[in-house]
Short mmCIF file of C-alpha atoms in Angstrom, two decimals:
data_model
loop_
_atom_site.label_atom_id
_atom_site.label_comp_id
_atom_site.label_asym_id
_atom_site.label_seq_id
_atom_site.Cartn_x
_atom_site.Cartn_y
_atom_site.Cartn_z
CA MET N 896 137.23 53.44 -23.29
CA ALA N 897 133.81 54.79 -22.36
CA GLU N 898 133.86 57.19 -25.28
CA ARG N 899 133.85 54.24 -27.71
CA LEU N 900 130.56 52.80 -26.43
CA LEU N 901 127.69 52.91 -28.94
CA PRO N 902 124.77 55.17 -27.99
CA ARG N 903 121.51 53.47 -27.03
CA ARG N 904 119.71 54.68 -30.20
CA THR N 905 122.47 53.18 -32.37
CA LEU N 906 122.12 49.85 -30.56
CA LEU N 907 118.39 49.90 -31.19
CA ARG N 908 118.99 50.57 -34.87
CA LEU N 909 121.44 47.66 -35.06
CA ALA N 910 118.95 45.41 -33.30
CA ALA N 911 116.24 46.26 -35.81
CA SER N 912 118.41 45.94 -38.90
CA THR N 913 120.47 42.84 -38.03
CA GLY N 914 117.77 40.75 -36.38
CA LEU N 915 119.30 40.49 -32.91
CA GLY N 916 117.54 37.91 -30.81
CA LEU N 917 114.85 38.78 -28.29
CA PRO N 918 117.09 38.58 -25.23
CA ALA N 919 119.54 41.04 -26.79
CA LEU N 920 116.81 43.55 -27.58
CA SER N 921 115.24 43.21 -24.15
CA LEU N 922 118.50 44.40 -22.63
CA LEU N 923 118.02 47.68 -24.50
CA GLY N 924 114.60 48.36 -22.99
CA GLY N 925 111.95 50.71 -24.39
CA CYS N 926 110.09 47.99 -26.33
CA GLY N 927 108.47 45.92 -23.65
CA ALA N 928 109.54 42.33 -23.07
CA GLY N 929 111.91 42.03 -26.03
CA HIS N 930 109.55 42.99 -28.83
CA ALA N 931 108.51 46.03 -30.82
CA ASP N 932 104.82 46.43 -31.58
CA LEU N 933 103.26 47.57 -34.85
CA LEU N 934 99.74 48.68 -33.95
CA ALA N 935 97.18 48.73 -36.76
CA VAL N 936 93.47 49.04 -37.45
CA ARG N 937 92.09 45.59 -38.18
CA GLY N 938 91.82 44.98 -41.92
CA GLU N 939 93.91 48.05 -42.83
CA LEU N 940 97.25 46.25 -43.20
CA PRO N 941 97.61 43.52 -45.84
CA ALA N 942 97.94 40.13 -44.18
CA GLY N 943 100.60 38.96 -46.64
CA TRP N 944 102.80 41.93 -45.78
CA ALA N 945 102.16 41.70 -42.03
CA ARG N 946 103.20 38.04 -42.00
CA ARG N 947 106.64 39.06 -43.24
CA LEU N 948 107.34 41.32 -40.27
CA PRO N 949 110.85 40.47 -39.05
CA ARG N 950 111.75 39.88 -35.45
CA PRO N 951 111.59 41.55 -32.98
CA TRP N 952 108.48 43.19 -34.48
CA ARG N 953 104.98 41.88 -33.89
CA LEU N 954 101.56 43.02 -35.10
CA ARG N 955 98.75 44.09 -32.76
CA GLN N 956 95.35 45.06 -34.19
CA LEU N 957 92.42 47.03 -32.85
CA ASP N 958 88.97 47.42 -34.39
CA ASP N 959 88.64 51.13 -33.72
CA PRO N 960 90.97 53.68 -35.40
CA ALA N 961 90.27 56.07 -32.53
CA ALA N 962 91.83 53.56 -30.12
CA VAL N 963 94.86 53.18 -32.36
CA ARG N 964 95.26 56.94 -32.51
CA ALA N 965 94.99 57.20 -28.74
CA ALA N 966 97.95 54.84 -28.38
CA LEU N 967 100.20 57.48 -29.93
CA GLU N 968 99.33 60.16 -27.40
CA PRO N 969 102.21 60.43 -24.90
CA ALA N 970 100.99 59.50 -21.45
CA ALA N 971 100.89 62.43 -19.03
CA GLY N 972 102.66 64.63 -21.56
CA SER N 973 105.71 62.39 -21.75
CA ALA N 974 107.10 60.78 -24.91
CA ALA N 975 108.91 58.07 -22.95
CA ALA N 976 108.39 54.54 -24.23
CA SER N 977 106.39 52.09 -22.16
CA PRO N 978 105.83 48.34 -22.48
CA SER N 979 102.34 48.91 -23.92
CA ARG N 980 103.26 51.75 -26.29
CA PRO N 981 103.76 50.77 -29.95
CA ALA N 982 106.95 51.52 -31.85
CA LEU N 983 105.12 51.87 -35.18
CA VAL N 984 101.47 52.67 -35.92
CA GLN N 985 99.20 52.35 -38.98
CA LEU N 986 96.53 55.02 -39.48
CA GLY N 987 94.65 56.80 -42.23
CA ASP N 988 95.58 60.36 -43.04
CA GLY N 989 92.49 61.86 -41.43
CA TRP N 990 93.35 60.32 -38.07
CA ALA N 991 97.08 60.97 -38.41
CA THR N 992 96.73 64.68 -39.15
CA SER N 993 94.65 65.14 -35.99
CA LEU N 994 97.65 64.13 -33.85
CA PRO N 995 99.90 66.71 -32.21
CA ARG N 996 103.21 66.68 -34.07
CA SER N 997 104.97 66.26 -30.72
CA ALA N 998 103.52 62.74 -30.57
CA LEU N 999 105.61 61.70 -33.61
CA GLN N 1000 109.21 61.61 -34.73
CA PRO N 1001 110.60 61.46 -38.30
CA ILE N 1002 110.00 58.10 -39.91
CA GLY N 1003 113.73 57.88 -40.68
CA THR N 1004 113.59 56.34 -44.16
CA PRO N 1005 114.76 59.11 -46.57
CA ALA N 1006 116.06 56.78 -49.29
CA LEU N 1007 112.81 54.83 -49.27
CA LEU N 1008 110.64 57.95 -49.41
CA ALA N 1009 112.66 59.18 -52.40
CA ARG N 1010 111.39 56.19 -54.41
CA LEU N 1011 107.80 57.41 -54.22
CA ALA N 1012 106.00 59.68 -56.67
CA PRO N 1013 106.25 63.45 -56.00
CA PHE N 1014 102.52 63.78 -55.27
CA SER N 1015 103.12 61.84 -52.03
CA THR N 1016 105.57 64.44 -50.68
CA PRO N 1017 103.02 66.66 -48.87
CA VAL N 1018 101.51 63.75 -46.98
CA GLN N 1019 105.00 62.49 -46.05
CA ARG N 1020 105.28 65.72 -44.02
CA LEU N 1021 101.65 65.43 -42.87
CA PHE N 1022 101.10 68.60 -44.90
CA ALA N 1023 103.57 70.69 -42.90
CA PRO N 1024 105.45 73.41 -44.85
CA GLU N 1025 108.20 72.44 -47.30
CA GLY N 1026 111.44 71.68 -45.51
CA SER N 1027 109.67 69.99 -42.59
CA PRO N 1028 110.82 66.45 -41.80
CA ALA N 1029 109.01 63.43 -43.25
CA LEU N 1030 106.96 61.95 -40.43
CA VAL N 1031 105.18 59.06 -42.16
CA TRP N 1032 105.62 56.25 -44.66
CA PRO N 1033 102.64 56.67 -47.04
CA TRP N 1034 102.59 53.11 -48.26
CA SER N 1035 99.17 53.08 -49.97
CA VAL N 1036 96.81 55.60 -51.57
CA SER N 1037 93.16 55.14 -52.55
CA PRO N 1038 90.75 57.53 -54.21
CA TRP N 1039 87.21 57.36 -52.90
CA VAL N 1040 85.00 55.50 -55.37
CA LEU N 1041 81.29 54.93 -55.93
CA VAL N 1042 80.20 51.28 -55.69
CA LEU N 1043 76.86 50.26 -57.19
CA LYS N 1044 74.96 47.02 -56.53
CA ASP N 1045 72.56 45.63 -59.14
CA ARG N 1046 72.29 48.98 -60.91
CA PRO N 1047 73.54 48.48 -64.48
CA ASP N 1048 71.39 51.44 -65.52
CA LEU N 1049 73.40 53.77 -63.30
CA ALA N 1050 76.72 52.13 -64.14
CA ALA N 1051 76.02 52.89 -67.81
CA ARG N 1052 75.95 56.58 -66.85
CA ALA N 1053 79.41 56.55 -65.26
CA ALA N 1054 80.20 59.84 -67.01
CA ASP N 1055 77.82 61.53 -64.54
CA GLY N 1056 80.35 60.79 -61.80
CA TRP N 1057 79.37 61.71 -58.27
CA ASP N 1058 76.04 63.11 -59.44
CA LEU N 1059 74.86 59.50 -59.84
CA LEU N 1060 74.40 59.60 -56.07
CA LEU N 1061 71.65 62.20 -56.58
CA ASP N 1062 69.51 59.97 -58.79
CA PRO N 1063 65.96 59.85 -57.34
CA SER N 1064 65.95 56.05 -57.51
CA LEU N 1065 68.69 55.98 -54.84
CA ALA N 1066 66.68 57.85 -52.20
CA GLY N 1067 67.37 56.18 -48.86
CA LYS N 1068 69.76 53.70 -50.48
CA VAL N 1069 73.15 55.49 -50.32
CA VAL N 1070 75.90 54.85 -47.77
CA LEU N 1071 78.06 57.95 -47.41
CA PRO N 1072 81.51 58.31 -45.81
CA SER N 1073 81.68 58.71 -42.05
CA SER N 1074 83.58 61.97 -42.56
CA PRO N 1075 81.42 65.02 -43.35
CA ARG N 1076 84.46 66.62 -44.95
CA VAL N 1077 84.76 63.81 -47.50
CA THR N 1078 81.05 64.02 -48.29
CA ILE N 1079 81.32 67.79 -48.76
CA ALA N 1080 84.28 67.26 -51.12
CA LEU N 1081 82.24 64.87 -53.28
CA MET N 1082 79.80 67.70 -54.00
CA GLU N 1083 82.59 70.29 -54.35
CA ARG N 1084 81.10 72.34 -51.51
CA ASP N 1085 77.95 73.05 -53.50
CA PRO N 1086 75.21 73.70 -50.88
CA SER N 1087 72.33 72.61 -53.10
CA ARG N 1088 73.94 69.35 -54.23
CA LEU N 1089 75.13 68.61 -50.70
CA ARG N 1090 71.60 69.03 -49.34
CA ARG N 1091 70.24 66.68 -51.98
CA LEU N 1092 72.96 64.13 -51.29
CA ARG N 1093 72.36 64.09 -47.54
CA ALA N 1094 68.67 63.49 -48.22
CA GLN N 1095 69.64 60.33 -50.15
CA ALA N 1096 71.59 58.76 -47.29
CA LEU N 1097 70.73 55.48 -45.64
CA ALA N 1098 73.80 55.79 -43.39
CA SER N 1099 77.16 57.54 -43.06
CA ASP N 1100 79.51 54.65 -42.33
CA ASP N 1101 82.24 53.85 -44.81
CA ARG N 1102 83.85 51.16 -42.62
CA ASP N 1103 80.61 49.15 -42.57
CA GLY N 1104 79.28 50.50 -45.85
CA LEU N 1105 80.07 47.43 -47.90
CA ARG N 1106 78.15 45.19 -45.51
CA LEU N 1107 75.10 47.42 -45.92
CA LEU N 1108 75.62 47.22 -49.67
CA LEU N 1109 76.16 43.46 -49.90
CA SER N 1110 73.46 42.25 -47.53
CA GLY N 1111 71.34 45.29 -46.74
CA PRO N 1112 69.04 47.72 -48.52
CA ALA N 1113 71.79 49.98 -49.87
CA GLN N 1114 72.37 50.16 -53.62
CA ALA N 1115 75.28 52.62 -53.60
CA ALA N 1116 78.20 53.23 -51.27
CA VAL N 1117 81.18 55.59 -51.23
CA VAL N 1118 84.32 53.87 -49.94
CA PRO N 1119 88.09 53.98 -50.44
CA ARG N 1120 88.98 51.93 -53.52
CA HIS N 1121 91.08 49.32 -51.70
CA ARG N 1122 88.07 48.08 -49.73
CA VAL N 1123 86.04 47.03 -52.75
CA VAL N 1124 88.71 45.63 -55.10
CA PRO N 1125 88.87 42.18 -53.42
CA LEU N 1126 85.10 41.78 -53.88
CA LEU N 1127 84.93 42.49 -57.60
CA ARG N 1128 85.99 39.02 -58.73
CA SER N 1129 83.52 37.21 -56.47
CA ASP N 1130 80.43 39.43 -56.66
CA PRO N 1131 79.20 40.26 -60.18
CA ARG N 1132 76.48 42.52 -58.73
CA LEU N 1133 79.07 45.19 -57.97
CA LYS N 1134 80.26 47.89 -60.34
CA VAL N 1135 82.77 50.59 -59.44
CA VAL N 1136 82.66 54.14 -60.74
CA LEU N 1137 85.83 56.21 -60.38
CA PRO N 1138 84.53 59.66 -61.39
CA ALA N 1139 86.56 61.38 -64.09
CA GLN N 1140 86.13 64.75 -62.36
CA GLY N 1141 88.33 63.48 -59.53
CA GLY N 1142 87.65 63.39 -55.83
CA PRO N 1143 89.25 63.11 -52.41
CA LEU N 1144 92.12 60.78 -51.61
CA SER N 1145 92.52 58.39 -48.70
CA TRP N 1146 96.08 57.61 -47.56
CA ASN N 1147 97.25 54.66 -45.50
CA LEU N 1148 100.24 55.60 -43.37
CA LEU N 1149 102.81 54.17 -40.99
CA LEU N 1150 103.86 56.55 -38.21
CA ARG N 1151 106.66 56.41 -35.66
CA PRO N 1152 105.74 57.60 -32.17
CA ALA N 1153 108.14 59.91 -30.39
CA GLY N 1154 110.41 58.17 -27.93
CA ASP N 1155 113.14 55.56 -27.84
CA GLY N 1156 111.57 52.82 -29.95
CA PRO N 1157 113.61 51.14 -32.69
CA VAL N 1158 113.77 52.50 -36.21
CA PRO N 1159 111.40 50.75 -38.65
CA ALA N 1160 112.61 47.64 -40.46
CA ILE N 1161 113.66 49.29 -43.73
CA ASP N 1162 113.86 46.09 -45.77
CA TRP N 1163 110.35 45.14 -44.69
CA LEU N 1164 108.94 48.54 -45.66
CA ALA N 1165 110.62 48.30 -49.07
CA GLU N 1166 109.09 44.90 -49.89
CA ILE N 1167 105.82 46.45 -51.05
CA LEU N 1168 107.58 48.45 -53.76
CA GLU N 1169 108.73 45.50 -55.87
CA PRO N 1170 107.96 41.87 -56.75
CA PRO N 1171 106.97 39.43 -55.46
CA LEU N 1172 104.85 41.40 -52.99
CA LEU N 1173 103.90 44.42 -55.12
CA PRO N 1174 101.71 42.53 -57.67
CA ARG N 1175 99.95 40.70 -54.84
CA LEU N 1176 99.16 43.94 -53.06
CA LEU N 1177 97.90 45.52 -56.27
CA ALA N 1178 95.61 42.56 -56.91
CA ALA N 1179 94.16 43.09 -53.42
CA GLY N 1180 93.58 46.80 -54.08
CA TRP N 1181 96.56 48.28 -52.22
CA VAL N 1182 98.41 50.76 -54.47
CA PRO N 1183 101.70 52.28 -53.26
CA PRO N 1184 102.29 55.84 -54.56
CA LEU N 1185 105.02 54.78 -56.95
CA PRO N 1186 105.91 56.70 -60.11
CA ARG N 1187 103.47 55.94 -62.89
CA PRO N 1188 105.89 53.97 -65.15
CA LEU N 1189 106.68 51.55 -62.31
CA LEU N 1190 102.99 50.92 -61.63
CA GLN N 1191 102.31 50.42 -65.33
CA GLN N 1192 105.02 47.78 -65.43
CA ALA N 1193 103.69 46.07 -62.29
CA LEU N 1194 100.16 45.97 -63.75
CA ARG N 1195 101.17 44.19 -66.97
CA GLY N 1196 99.12 41.04 -67.23
CA PHE N 1197 96.25 42.41 -65.13
CA PRO N 1198 92.81 42.47 -66.79
CA ALA N 1199 92.38 45.82 -68.54
CA ALA N 1200 89.40 46.89 -66.41
CA MET N 1201 91.27 46.16 -63.18
CA ALA N 1202 94.43 47.90 -64.37
CA ASP N 1203 92.39 50.98 -65.31
CA LEU N 1204 90.77 51.04 -61.88
CA LEU N 1205 94.10 50.73 -60.06
CA LEU N 1206 95.89 53.18 -62.36
CA PRO N 1207 93.40 55.40 -64.21
CA PRO N 1208 94.51 57.89 -66.88
CA ALA N 1209 96.87 60.61 -65.72
CA SER N 1210 94.21 63.22 -66.53
CA VAL N 1211 91.95 61.63 -63.89
CA GLN N 1212 94.71 61.09 -61.34
CA GLU N 1213 95.68 64.75 -61.57
CA ARG N 1214 92.20 65.70 -60.35
CA TRP N 1215 92.45 63.72 -57.12
CA ARG N 1216 92.70 65.96 -54.06
CA ASP N 1217 94.29 65.60 -50.65
CA LEU N 1218 92.39 66.72 -47.56
CA PRO N 1219 95.04 68.48 -45.44
CA PRO N 1220 94.26 69.95 -42.01
CA LEU N 1221 92.17 73.11 -42.13
CA PRO N 1222 92.55 76.42 -40.27
CA ALA N 1223 89.96 76.96 -37.57
CA ALA N 1224 88.01 79.49 -39.63
CA GLU N 1225 87.66 77.10 -42.56
CA ARG N 1226 86.65 74.23 -40.28
CA LYS N 1227 83.92 76.45 -38.88
CA ALA N 1228 82.75 77.37 -42.39
CA LEU N 1229 82.56 73.70 -43.40
CA GLN N 1230 80.64 72.87 -40.24
CA GLN N 1231 78.15 75.62 -41.03
CA LEU N 1232 77.79 74.30 -44.58
CA TRP N 1233 77.20 70.79 -43.24
CA ASP N 1234 74.65 71.90 -40.68
CA ALA N 1235 72.76 73.96 -43.26
CA ALA N 1236 72.50 70.93 -45.55
CA ALA N 1237 70.92 68.66 -42.91
CA PRO N 1238 67.74 66.89 -44.08
CA PRO N 1239 64.51 68.14 -42.51
CA ALA N 1240 63.73 66.50 -39.17
CA GLY N 1241 61.20 63.71 -39.35
#
């Protein structure tokens, strides 16, 4: 009767989907002491969604995305699971695309991925060629936006878009993204504008940029949209400009490390795509890449200004740009452009 025994991977899948108790899962191994860890960057996974994680999953959070990324690297070149290795990981697209593909396995949710808008397809593959397997669940997408504090004069010139950052009155008062590539994209690789923008910078720190804006000397910051939305109701000093000329996108992803960990909890992943959770996530700034008609329906009843920020006109959305991995020669060219645009020393 040995040929009728279920394979270990099938047992893991049954454990994840049927909610087997902790002792049952611990007999299967590969997930530590009877649990499966979802490792995330602190603040980059909505608390309301995380609280709904089903057993045997549990959430662990780290402050540094570099530490989260490091947890996906197979130890000593092996993809074998270990008690400390997560079964699912949250990362932004910039960090995720820097991983070796051997560190990941397909996310295993084809029906769920098919519910998303077509523009999410490249990032599902982590920008690998068409026909490559989907490696990630791209559960949220944010364009980078310009946030102004106590500057109604600049907010009234929103049509100027990213060039507002070059206004002389903002000299030394701009917080730029941590990523040089994002900053270069804001200026569309224009050397002159990039040089002027870098001369405006107070800091390059998007993760702490809002703190510098709220309680420091900064008057403008460039951050992913989801980080500022929760503040707009409570802080009337803040105005958000989503430039009509478009800009770079920031994706929030769930990745499955290679190895013998359980498949993701499909029902839990799907909860963000429909009520009651979807409207709550939208109100907090998290926007899944759903087809436009579904988002329009979910945003009914939202204040018009908030709905327009979360789902701008299609003509604007079409100008948003992904930042896929670059060939070595292009990375070198961007580095040279960045170095040439450095402000004068002193």
